[in-house]
């Protein structure tokens, strides 16, 4: 029922605003009637989601351009101070021209459809009143629908034609009134020329460069057995869950973003948002909601997406493990642990401090660097250890010698932790937080650790006395004196110096 309501809303909206936006625009008065009839027949007609995406884009453009303008202004001031006095004016002009060419920003809209959003952006950037918009000089619009592509080409051809006519009329009036046309006016017009490129592309398939701003209003509705396989339906339905196209977009997105690029992605509460957020986490992308609009049957969101600081280290980032509090990413031979939740701020720093305190020990990962991402979530880099979990090691075919060697290795490491008053808290069930790279063992995941006089040994001995390890002892004919170790354990809590006596209990 939700699906059909949303479909009807998108297909047959009755908003007075949008009817006027479509019918009153001069660029819709196409000479070719067949192309004019494409809208709503073959091409998705703009609706509330289209306006929502443009509103978000306008917010981002204002902020984005303002920051770029400030940065460029500071760079220009620094360069001007370094110019030689003899060639001051010449160098300044050359530097400014080179910087202007390099700083020009480019926009990409994927799935442009009717061109509603792109047209509004074009109009916004073409205004001479806001000089910061001069930083943008190119906009690429893509679609997979051949009817949409033809519609877009006609639309922007008409827009440019009307703009040229308007400019010629203005110049004629100025000449008639004998008004002086200054170089400044001409330069402003030149700066605000936005190059429009329209190309056929399935997501990023035919895109070969990076953009500063990437927009996408995807097909986001779940599929229905009654769906008709036509171009209009392709613009609405995003797969079985409504998010298949979105997930493919996110997968490729980082490759087409610069480090400071921004992407705006629109999706619905019907698109399984949790899967979308999880995918962005996997790709180490930062995201926050810009705006939303709610109906009885769904809520539509626009999210701002940026690249994590982790991309400063490499563009090849993959999620290694996904936890409740944090994620671990792998970058070449380095691992990165980053917090996921705001309520665990400080935990990552504490873990880094503890690992840094143990940096000379050979049983923990070697930490490299601590930092904060753009979203203020903490992370640290450490040397990646290629090993298997204790659980995986014990479940594989082993022998008595190998099992005993690993148990003793872990006991020695835990005794060292206890002497340094570092309480890890997780040795009752150490299946996944001990890595084995035979013959060595490594202790990992110190996110719950703290400096304390409590001992880790009693927790690990509790594990060694449990049913799971009893089956291991029986399988490999390992002798374990449970009663004797309980006596030794009590003495260990007092002085922590009887490690050898504990080791002798395993034969």
Short mmCIF file of C-alpha atoms in Angstrom, two decimals:
data_model
loop_
_atom_site.label_atom_id
_atom_site.label_comp_id
_atom_site.label_asym_id
_atom_site.label_seq_id
_atom_site.Cartn_x
_atom_site.Cartn_y
_atom_site.Cartn_z
CA UNK A 1 0.00 0.00 0.00
CA UNK A 2 2.88 2.35 0.84
CA UNK A 3 4.57 1.55 -2.44
CA UNK A 4 1.50 2.33 -4.55
CA UNK A 5 0.85 5.59 -2.70
CA UNK A 6 4.44 6.70 -3.18
CA UNK A 7 4.33 5.73 -6.83
CA UNK A 8 1.18 7.77 -7.39
CA UNK A 9 2.64 10.70 -5.50
CA UNK A 10 5.74 10.75 -7.69
CA UNK A 11 3.85 10.13 -10.91
CA UNK A 12 0.71 12.21 -10.55
CA UNK A 13 1.50 15.03 -8.10
CA UNK A 14 -1.03 17.84 -8.01
CA UNK A 15 1.10 20.53 -6.45
CA UNK A 16 0.35 23.94 -7.95
CA UNK A 17 3.99 24.90 -7.44
CA UNK A 18 5.40 22.09 -9.53
CA UNK A 19 2.78 22.38 -12.25
CA UNK A 20 3.82 25.99 -12.68
CA UNK A 21 7.52 25.20 -12.56
CA UNK A 22 7.12 22.77 -15.43
CA UNK A 23 4.50 24.48 -17.58
CA UNK A 24 5.68 28.08 -17.29
CA UNK A 25 9.39 27.56 -17.99
CA UNK A 26 10.25 28.85 -21.43
CA UNK A 27 12.62 25.97 -22.05
CA UNK A 28 9.73 23.55 -21.97
CA UNK A 29 8.09 25.18 -25.01
CA UNK A 30 9.90 22.84 -27.35
CA UNK A 31 9.22 23.03 -31.06
CA UNK A 32 9.23 19.25 -31.35
CA UNK A 33 5.93 18.06 -29.92
CA UNK A 34 7.15 14.49 -29.51
CA UNK A 35 10.00 15.64 -27.27
CA UNK A 36 7.66 17.92 -25.36
CA UNK A 37 5.50 14.90 -24.61
CA UNK A 38 8.41 12.95 -23.14
CA UNK A 39 7.80 14.44 -19.68
CA UNK A 40 5.62 12.17 -17.56
CA UNK A 41 5.45 9.66 -20.41
CA UNK A 42 9.09 8.58 -20.69
CA UNK A 43 10.86 11.00 -18.34
CA UNK A 44 10.26 11.38 -14.60
CA UNK A 45 8.38 14.59 -13.89
CA UNK A 46 9.83 16.74 -11.08
CA UNK A 47 8.07 16.36 -7.73
CA UNK A 48 8.66 17.22 -4.09
CA UNK A 49 11.85 15.15 -3.99
CA UNK A 50 13.29 17.18 -6.88
CA UNK A 51 12.71 20.42 -5.01
CA UNK A 52 14.13 18.90 -1.82
CA UNK A 53 17.37 18.00 -3.60
CA UNK A 54 17.71 21.46 -5.10
CA UNK A 55 17.07 23.14 -1.73
CA UNK A 56 19.85 21.02 -0.23
CA UNK A 57 22.12 21.82 -3.16
CA UNK A 58 21.57 25.53 -2.70
CA UNK A 59 22.58 25.26 0.96
CA UNK A 60 25.74 23.35 0.06
CA UNK A 61 26.64 25.65 -2.82
CA UNK A 62 26.45 28.71 -0.57
CA UNK A 63 28.61 27.12 2.13
CA UNK A 64 30.95 25.37 -0.29
CA UNK A 65 31.57 28.42 -2.46
CA UNK A 66 32.02 30.69 0.54
CA UNK A 67 34.72 28.44 2.03
CA UNK A 68 36.47 28.12 -1.33
CA UNK A 69 36.38 31.85 -1.79
CA UNK A 70 37.96 32.44 1.64
CA UNK A 71 40.67 29.84 0.94
CA UNK A 72 41.43 31.29 -2.47
CA UNK A 73 41.56 34.79 -1.00
CA UNK A 74 44.08 33.67 1.64
CA UNK A 75 46.19 31.89 -0.98
CA UNK A 76 46.21 34.94 -3.20
CA UNK A 77 47.30 37.17 -0.29
CA UNK A 78 50.16 34.81 0.55
CA UNK A 79 51.34 34.69 -3.05
CA UNK A 80 51.14 38.46 -3.46
CA UNK A 81 53.46 38.92 -0.47
CA UNK A 82 56.05 36.67 -2.10
CA UNK A 83 56.11 38.42 -5.49
CA UNK A 84 59.29 40.22 -6.55
CA UNK A 85 58.90 43.98 -6.62
CA UNK A 86 60.24 44.27 -10.18
CA UNK A 87 57.66 41.91 -11.67
CA UNK A 88 54.91 42.44 -9.10
CA UNK A 89 51.98 43.23 -11.41
CA UNK A 90 52.92 40.73 -14.10
CA UNK A 91 53.42 37.85 -11.68
CA UNK A 92 50.26 38.69 -9.80
CA UNK A 93 48.14 38.54 -12.94
CA UNK A 94 49.74 35.30 -14.12
CA UNK A 95 49.36 33.65 -10.73
CA UNK A 96 45.75 34.77 -10.41
CA UNK A 97 44.90 33.44 -13.86
CA UNK A 98 46.57 30.10 -13.20
CA UNK A 99 44.90 29.75 -9.83
CA UNK A 100 41.50 30.64 -11.25
CA UNK A 101 41.84 27.90 -13.85
CA UNK A 102 42.96 25.34 -11.28
CA UNK A 103 40.33 26.32 -8.70
CA UNK A 104 37.37 26.06 -11.08
CA UNK A 105 34.88 23.61 -9.61
CA UNK A 106 32.82 21.01 -11.41
CA UNK A 107 29.38 19.57 -10.67
CA UNK A 108 28.02 16.16 -11.64
CA UNK A 109 24.35 15.21 -11.50
CA UNK A 110 23.69 11.54 -12.01
CA UNK A 111 20.24 10.62 -13.30
CA UNK A 112 19.38 14.19 -14.32
CA UNK A 113 15.99 13.16 -15.75
CA UNK A 114 13.97 16.25 -16.66
CA UNK A 115 16.85 18.55 -15.70
CA UNK A 116 14.85 20.33 -13.01
CA UNK A 117 17.70 20.40 -10.47
CA UNK A 118 20.43 21.11 -13.03
CA UNK A 119 18.43 23.96 -14.57
CA UNK A 120 17.93 25.61 -11.19
CA UNK A 121 21.64 25.21 -10.39
CA UNK A 122 22.54 26.66 -13.79
CA UNK A 123 20.32 29.69 -13.13
CA UNK A 124 21.81 30.10 -9.65
CA UNK A 125 25.42 29.91 -10.81
CA UNK A 126 24.78 32.21 -13.78
CA UNK A 127 23.79 35.14 -11.55
CA UNK A 128 26.54 37.75 -11.37
CA UNK A 129 25.42 39.08 -7.97
CA UNK A 130 27.05 36.25 -6.02
CA UNK A 131 30.73 36.32 -6.99
CA UNK A 132 31.49 33.13 -5.07
CA UNK A 133 29.47 31.18 -7.65
CA UNK A 134 32.16 32.12 -10.17
CA UNK A 135 34.18 29.25 -8.75
CA UNK A 136 31.97 26.81 -10.68
CA UNK A 137 32.42 26.58 -14.42
CA UNK A 138 31.22 23.13 -15.48
CA UNK A 139 28.19 20.91 -14.90
CA UNK A 140 27.84 17.38 -16.25
CA UNK A 141 24.41 15.76 -16.36
CA UNK A 142 24.01 12.03 -16.99
CA UNK A 143 21.16 9.64 -17.53
CA UNK A 144 20.70 6.15 -18.91
CA UNK A 145 17.31 6.98 -20.43
CA UNK A 146 17.68 8.03 -24.14
CA UNK A 147 14.44 10.03 -23.95
CA UNK A 148 15.73 11.93 -20.91
CA UNK A 149 19.01 12.66 -22.69
CA UNK A 150 17.21 14.08 -25.72
CA UNK A 151 14.92 16.08 -23.44
CA UNK A 152 17.91 17.47 -21.52
CA UNK A 153 19.76 18.49 -24.68
CA UNK A 154 16.73 20.36 -25.97
CA UNK A 155 16.11 21.97 -22.61
CA UNK A 156 19.62 23.41 -22.26
CA UNK A 157 19.80 24.36 -25.92
CA UNK A 158 16.68 26.43 -25.35
CA UNK A 159 18.04 27.89 -22.11
CA UNK A 160 21.27 29.03 -23.77
CA UNK A 161 19.38 30.45 -26.73
CA UNK A 162 17.07 32.45 -24.48
CA UNK A 163 20.02 33.67 -22.43
CA UNK A 164 21.82 34.83 -25.60
CA UNK A 165 18.74 36.71 -26.80
CA UNK A 166 18.32 38.33 -23.38
CA UNK A 167 21.99 39.36 -23.34
CA UNK A 168 21.78 40.87 -26.85
CA UNK A 169 18.66 42.82 -25.91
CA UNK A 170 20.37 44.15 -22.77
CA UNK A 171 23.44 45.22 -24.75
CA UNK A 172 21.24 46.97 -27.33
CA UNK A 173 19.49 48.93 -24.60
CA UNK A 174 22.83 49.88 -23.07
CA UNK A 175 24.17 51.12 -26.42
CA UNK A 176 20.95 53.03 -27.14
CA UNK A 177 21.19 54.74 -23.77
CA UNK A 178 24.90 55.35 -24.42
CA UNK A 179 25.87 53.53 -21.25
CA UNK A 180 29.51 52.55 -20.99
CA UNK A 181 30.08 48.79 -20.90
CA UNK A 182 33.11 48.34 -18.66
CA UNK A 183 35.72 45.59 -18.73
CA UNK A 184 34.54 44.53 -15.29
CA UNK A 185 31.07 43.76 -16.65
CA UNK A 186 32.50 41.72 -19.52
CA UNK A 187 34.78 39.76 -17.15
CA UNK A 188 31.88 38.91 -14.87
CA UNK A 189 29.90 37.57 -17.79
CA UNK A 190 32.88 35.46 -18.86
CA UNK A 191 33.35 34.07 -15.36
CA UNK A 192 29.73 33.00 -15.12
CA UNK A 193 29.72 30.94 -18.28
CA UNK A 194 28.80 27.45 -17.09
CA UNK A 195 29.77 24.69 -19.48
CA UNK A 196 27.03 22.06 -19.73
CA UNK A 197 27.87 18.48 -20.66
CA UNK A 198 25.15 15.89 -21.19
CA UNK A 199 26.19 12.28 -21.54
CA UNK A 200 24.77 8.79 -21.35
CA UNK A 201 26.06 6.88 -18.33
CA UNK A 202 24.86 4.14 -16.02
CA UNK A 203 25.95 5.64 -12.70
CA UNK A 204 29.74 6.23 -13.10
CA UNK A 205 30.32 3.93 -16.08
CA UNK A 206 31.17 6.73 -18.53
CA UNK A 207 32.61 9.15 -15.96
CA UNK A 208 36.39 9.47 -16.06
CA UNK A 209 37.30 12.29 -13.67
CA UNK A 210 36.62 13.58 -10.18
CA UNK A 211 34.04 16.21 -9.29
CA UNK A 212 33.65 18.74 -6.50
CA UNK A 213 29.90 18.26 -6.08
CA UNK A 214 27.99 15.08 -7.02
CA UNK A 215 24.18 14.95 -6.90
CA UNK A 216 21.93 11.92 -7.15
CA UNK A 217 18.16 11.58 -6.92
CA UNK A 218 18.07 7.82 -7.53
CA UNK A 219 15.25 5.38 -8.16
CA UNK A 220 14.53 4.53 -4.53
CA UNK A 221 11.21 2.64 -4.41
CA UNK A 222 11.04 -1.13 -3.71
CA UNK A 223 9.99 -3.20 -6.69
CA UNK A 224 6.54 -4.71 -7.09
CA UNK A 225 5.49 -7.80 -9.12
CA UNK A 226 3.05 -5.56 -11.02
CA UNK A 227 5.75 -3.09 -12.11
CA UNK A 228 5.95 -2.36 -15.84
CA UNK A 229 9.44 -2.53 -17.31
CA UNK A 230 9.64 0.88 -18.99
CA UNK A 231 11.84 3.97 -18.70
CA UNK A 232 9.54 5.78 -16.30
CA UNK A 233 9.49 2.79 -13.97
CA UNK A 234 13.30 2.56 -14.11
CA UNK A 235 13.41 6.13 -12.77
CA UNK A 236 11.26 5.15 -9.79
CA UNK A 237 12.17 1.59 -8.77
CA UNK A 238 15.58 0.94 -7.22
CA UNK A 239 15.40 -2.84 -6.90
CA UNK A 240 13.76 -5.35 -4.58
CA UNK A 241 14.48 -3.28 -1.45
CA UNK A 242 14.59 0.04 -3.25
CA UNK A 243 18.28 0.58 -2.47
CA UNK A 244 20.20 -1.62 -4.92
CA UNK A 245 20.99 1.30 -7.25
CA UNK A 246 21.90 3.46 -4.24
CA UNK A 247 24.30 0.85 -2.85
CA UNK A 248 26.02 0.53 -6.24
CA UNK A 249 26.35 4.33 -6.34
CA UNK A 250 27.96 4.43 -2.88
CA UNK A 251 30.35 1.60 -3.79
CA UNK A 252 31.87 3.64 -6.63
CA UNK A 253 31.40 7.14 -5.21
CA UNK A 254 34.81 7.65 -3.46
CA UNK A 255 36.70 7.07 -6.73
CA UNK A 256 35.04 10.14 -8.25
CA UNK A 257 35.38 12.47 -5.26
CA UNK A 258 38.29 14.71 -4.39
CA UNK A 259 39.31 14.83 -0.75
CA UNK A 260 37.14 17.90 -0.11
CA UNK A 261 34.29 16.95 -2.48
CA UNK A 262 30.66 16.77 -1.41
CA UNK A 263 27.92 14.44 -2.59
CA UNK A 264 24.20 14.86 -1.99
CA UNK A 265 22.16 11.65 -1.98
CA UNK A 266 18.37 11.49 -1.76
CA UNK A 267 16.54 8.38 -0.56
CA UNK A 268 13.34 7.33 1.18
CA UNK A 269 12.36 5.70 4.45
CA UNK A 270 11.12 2.89 2.15
CA UNK A 271 14.69 2.29 0.86
CA UNK A 272 15.96 0.38 3.94
CA UNK A 273 18.07 3.33 5.21
CA UNK A 274 20.04 1.19 7.71
CA UNK A 275 21.58 -0.73 4.81
CA UNK A 276 22.49 2.56 3.13
CA UNK A 277 24.18 3.87 6.30
CA UNK A 278 26.03 0.57 6.72
CA UNK A 279 27.33 0.79 3.16
CA UNK A 280 28.59 4.35 3.74
CA UNK A 281 30.34 3.14 6.89
CA UNK A 282 31.97 0.35 4.90
CA UNK A 283 33.35 2.89 2.44
CA UNK A 284 34.61 5.18 5.24
CA UNK A 285 32.27 7.97 4.12
CA UNK A 286 30.96 10.62 6.50
CA UNK A 287 27.30 11.55 6.24
CA UNK A 288 24.74 13.82 7.85
CA UNK A 289 21.17 14.78 7.06
CA UNK A 290 20.64 18.12 5.31
CA UNK A 291 16.85 18.17 5.04
CA UNK A 292 13.76 15.97 4.80
CA UNK A 293 10.10 16.01 3.89
CA UNK A 294 7.45 13.70 5.38
CA UNK A 295 4.23 12.23 4.05
CA UNK A 296 1.73 9.83 5.57
CA UNK A 297 3.40 6.91 3.82
CA UNK A 298 7.11 7.84 3.73
CA UNK A 299 9.83 10.33 4.59
CA UNK A 300 12.34 11.51 2.00
CA UNK A 301 15.83 12.58 3.08
CA UNK A 302 18.80 14.31 1.52
CA UNK A 303 22.16 13.39 3.04
CA UNK A 304 25.47 15.15 2.63
CA UNK A 305 28.36 12.73 2.04
CA UNK A 306 32.06 13.54 2.35
CA UNK A 307 35.26 11.50 2.42
CA UNK A 308 36.90 10.56 5.68
CA UNK A 309 40.38 11.79 6.61
CA UNK A 310 41.43 8.18 6.16
CA UNK A 311 41.45 8.80 2.40
CA UNK A 312 44.46 11.05 2.99
CA UNK A 313 46.46 7.87 3.60
CA UNK A 314 45.14 5.91 0.63
CA UNK A 315 42.20 5.67 -1.78
CA UNK A 316 42.14 1.92 -1.28
CA UNK A 317 40.25 1.44 1.96
CA UNK A 318 38.26 -1.64 2.87
CA UNK A 319 36.23 -2.49 5.94
CA UNK A 320 37.89 -5.33 7.82
CA UNK A 321 35.43 -5.73 10.68
CA UNK A 322 32.24 -4.02 11.81
CA UNK A 323 31.56 -3.67 15.54
CA UNK A 324 28.91 -2.06 17.72
CA UNK A 325 31.19 0.74 18.87
CA UNK A 326 33.76 0.96 16.10
CA UNK A 327 34.92 -0.17 12.69
CA UNK A 328 38.32 -1.49 11.65
CA UNK A 329 39.54 -0.55 8.19
CA UNK A 330 42.51 -1.97 6.33
CA UNK A 331 44.81 0.33 4.32
CA UNK A 332 47.62 -1.71 2.78
CA UNK A 333 49.61 -3.12 5.75
CA UNK A 334 48.02 -0.71 8.23
CA UNK A 335 44.77 -1.07 10.16
CA UNK A 336 42.61 1.81 11.39
CA UNK A 337 40.22 1.60 14.30
CA UNK A 338 37.58 4.32 14.31
CA UNK A 339 34.68 4.96 16.68
CA UNK A 340 31.17 4.72 15.21
CA UNK A 341 29.09 6.28 17.96
CA UNK A 342 29.12 9.67 19.63
CA UNK A 343 28.61 8.13 23.07
CA UNK A 344 31.99 6.37 22.98
CA UNK A 345 34.10 9.49 22.39
CA UNK A 346 37.23 9.11 24.52
CA UNK A 347 37.32 5.30 24.35
CA UNK A 348 39.49 5.24 21.23
CA UNK A 349 41.93 7.73 22.78
CA UNK A 350 42.13 5.62 25.94
CA UNK A 351 42.80 2.50 23.88
CA UNK A 352 45.50 4.31 21.91
CA UNK A 353 47.15 5.54 25.13
CA UNK A 354 47.20 2.02 26.57
CA UNK A 355 48.62 0.49 23.41
CA UNK A 356 51.19 3.28 23.21
CA UNK A 357 52.15 2.48 26.80
CA UNK A 358 52.79 -1.09 25.63
CA UNK A 359 54.60 -0.12 22.42
CA UNK A 360 57.79 -1.98 23.37
CA UNK A 361 55.96 -5.27 23.97
CA UNK A 362 55.80 -7.89 21.23
CA UNK A 363 52.30 -9.22 21.98
CA UNK A 364 50.21 -6.18 20.97
CA UNK A 365 49.73 -4.28 17.67
CA UNK A 366 52.24 -1.45 17.15
CA UNK A 367 50.34 1.84 17.17
CA UNK A 368 51.32 4.49 14.63
CA UNK A 369 49.15 7.57 15.01
CA UNK A 370 46.06 8.96 16.76
CA UNK A 371 43.67 11.43 15.14
CA UNK A 372 40.18 12.86 14.85
CA UNK A 373 38.13 12.68 11.67
CA UNK A 374 36.18 15.60 10.19
CA UNK A 375 33.13 14.40 12.15
CA UNK A 376 35.23 14.55 15.36
CA UNK A 377 35.12 10.78 15.80
CA UNK A 378 38.42 9.37 17.03
CA UNK A 379 40.64 6.87 15.26
CA UNK A 380 44.14 5.45 15.46
CA UNK A 381 46.41 3.64 13.02
CA UNK A 382 48.33 0.52 13.92
CA UNK A 383 50.32 -2.16 12.15
CA UNK A 384 48.02 -4.78 10.68
CA UNK A 385 48.53 -8.29 12.05
CA UNK A 386 47.66 -11.07 9.66
CA UNK A 387 46.55 -13.91 11.89
CA UNK A 388 43.55 -15.96 12.96
CA UNK A 389 41.42 -15.73 16.05
CA UNK A 390 42.05 -18.02 19.00
CA UNK A 391 38.71 -19.70 18.30
CA UNK A 392 39.66 -20.38 14.67
CA UNK A 393 43.06 -21.73 15.74
CA UNK A 394 41.60 -24.10 18.33
CA UNK A 395 38.91 -25.37 15.95
CA UNK A 396 41.48 -26.40 13.35
CA UNK A 397 43.43 -29.64 13.47
CA UNK A 398 46.39 -29.04 15.78
CA UNK A 399 48.71 -31.08 17.99
CA UNK A 400 49.56 -31.07 21.69
CA UNK A 401 52.80 -29.15 21.25
CA UNK A 402 51.19 -26.31 19.29
CA UNK A 403 48.28 -25.97 21.70
CA UNK A 404 50.54 -25.82 24.76
CA UNK A 405 52.89 -23.34 23.11
CA UNK A 406 50.01 -20.91 22.43
CA UNK A 407 48.51 -21.28 25.92
CA UNK A 408 51.89 -20.52 27.51
CA UNK A 409 52.44 -17.57 25.15
CA UNK A 410 49.10 -16.07 26.20
CA UNK A 411 49.77 -16.66 29.92
CA UNK A 412 53.11 -14.81 29.65
CA UNK A 413 51.43 -11.84 27.88
CA UNK A 414 48.64 -11.64 30.45
CA UNK A 415 51.12 -11.75 33.32
CA UNK A 416 52.94 -8.81 31.72
CA UNK A 417 49.66 -6.84 31.52
CA UNK A 418 48.94 -7.52 35.18
CA UNK A 419 52.39 -6.29 36.24
CA UNK A 420 51.72 -3.06 34.33
CA UNK A 421 48.30 -2.70 36.04
CA UNK A 422 46.38 -2.78 32.75
CA UNK A 423 43.02 -4.50 33.11
CA UNK A 424 41.59 -5.65 29.78
CA UNK A 425 38.26 -7.06 31.07
CA UNK A 426 37.70 -9.48 28.16
CA UNK A 427 39.57 -12.69 28.96
CA UNK A 428 36.52 -14.68 30.11
CA UNK A 429 35.61 -15.17 26.44
CA UNK A 430 38.81 -14.46 24.48
CA UNK A 431 37.73 -16.27 21.32
CA UNK A 432 37.99 -13.26 19.01
CA UNK A 433 40.26 -10.77 20.83
CA UNK A 434 43.39 -12.93 20.75
CA UNK A 435 45.07 -13.37 17.37
CA UNK A 436 47.33 -16.32 16.61
CA UNK A 437 50.21 -16.17 14.15
CA UNK A 438 51.94 -19.33 15.22
CA UNK A 439 54.08 -19.56 17.27
CA UNK A 440 53.12 -16.13 18.59
CA UNK A 441 49.93 -14.74 20.05
CA UNK A 442 48.70 -11.13 20.03
CA UNK A 443 46.23 -9.41 22.35
CA UNK A 444 43.86 -7.05 20.53
CA UNK A 445 40.76 -4.91 21.24
CA UNK A 446 41.68 -2.82 24.27
CA UNK A 447 38.63 -0.53 23.95
CA UNK A 448 37.32 -1.57 27.39
CA UNK A 449 40.73 -1.61 29.05
CA UNK A 450 41.77 0.71 31.88
CA UNK A 451 44.59 1.19 34.35
CA UNK A 452 43.68 -0.91 37.40
CA UNK A 453 45.18 -3.28 39.99
CA UNK A 454 42.61 -5.92 39.10
CA UNK A 455 44.08 -8.99 37.41
CA UNK A 456 43.42 -10.45 33.98
CA UNK A 457 44.87 -13.83 34.92
CA UNK A 458 41.88 -14.99 36.98
CA UNK A 459 39.58 -14.25 34.01
CA UNK A 460 41.72 -16.22 31.57
CA UNK A 461 42.15 -19.10 34.02
CA UNK A 462 38.37 -19.20 34.33
CA UNK A 463 38.25 -19.68 30.57
CA UNK A 464 40.94 -22.39 30.70
CA UNK A 465 38.94 -24.24 33.38
CA UNK A 466 35.72 -24.14 31.34
CA UNK A 467 33.97 -26.83 29.30
CA UNK A 468 35.22 -25.55 25.95
CA UNK A 469 38.90 -25.96 26.85
CA UNK A 470 38.22 -29.26 28.68
CA UNK A 471 37.26 -30.76 25.31
CA UNK A 472 40.48 -29.40 23.79
CA UNK A 473 42.56 -31.00 26.57
CA UNK A 474 40.82 -34.32 26.06
CA UNK A 475 41.20 -34.17 22.27
CA UNK A 476 44.96 -33.56 22.39
CA UNK A 477 45.72 -35.55 25.56
CA UNK A 478 46.71 -32.46 27.57
CA UNK A 479 46.93 -32.87 31.33
CA UNK A 480 45.49 -29.95 33.35
CA UNK A 481 45.49 -29.92 37.17
CA UNK A 482 42.37 -27.90 37.93
CA UNK A 483 42.50 -28.17 41.73
CA UNK A 484 46.14 -27.16 41.96
CA UNK A 485 45.65 -24.15 39.70
CA UNK A 486 42.81 -22.86 41.88
CA UNK A 487 45.23 -22.77 44.84
CA UNK A 488 47.94 -21.07 42.77
CA UNK A 489 45.41 -18.57 41.42
CA UNK A 490 44.65 -17.24 44.90
CA UNK A 491 48.35 -16.69 45.54
CA UNK A 492 48.77 -15.00 42.12
CA UNK A 493 46.20 -12.33 42.97
CA UNK A 494 48.42 -11.27 45.88
CA UNK A 495 51.85 -11.04 44.23
CA UNK A 496 51.56 -11.94 40.48
CA UNK A 497 54.99 -13.62 40.64
CA UNK A 498 54.05 -17.31 40.41
CA UNK A 499 53.54 -17.52 36.64
CA UNK A 500 55.87 -20.51 36.32
CA UNK A 501 53.75 -22.48 38.79
CA UNK A 502 50.67 -21.80 36.63
CA UNK A 503 52.49 -22.93 33.49
CA UNK A 504 53.54 -26.20 35.19
CA UNK A 505 49.86 -27.11 35.57
CA UNK A 506 49.68 -27.77 31.82
CA UNK A 507 51.44 -30.92 30.56
#
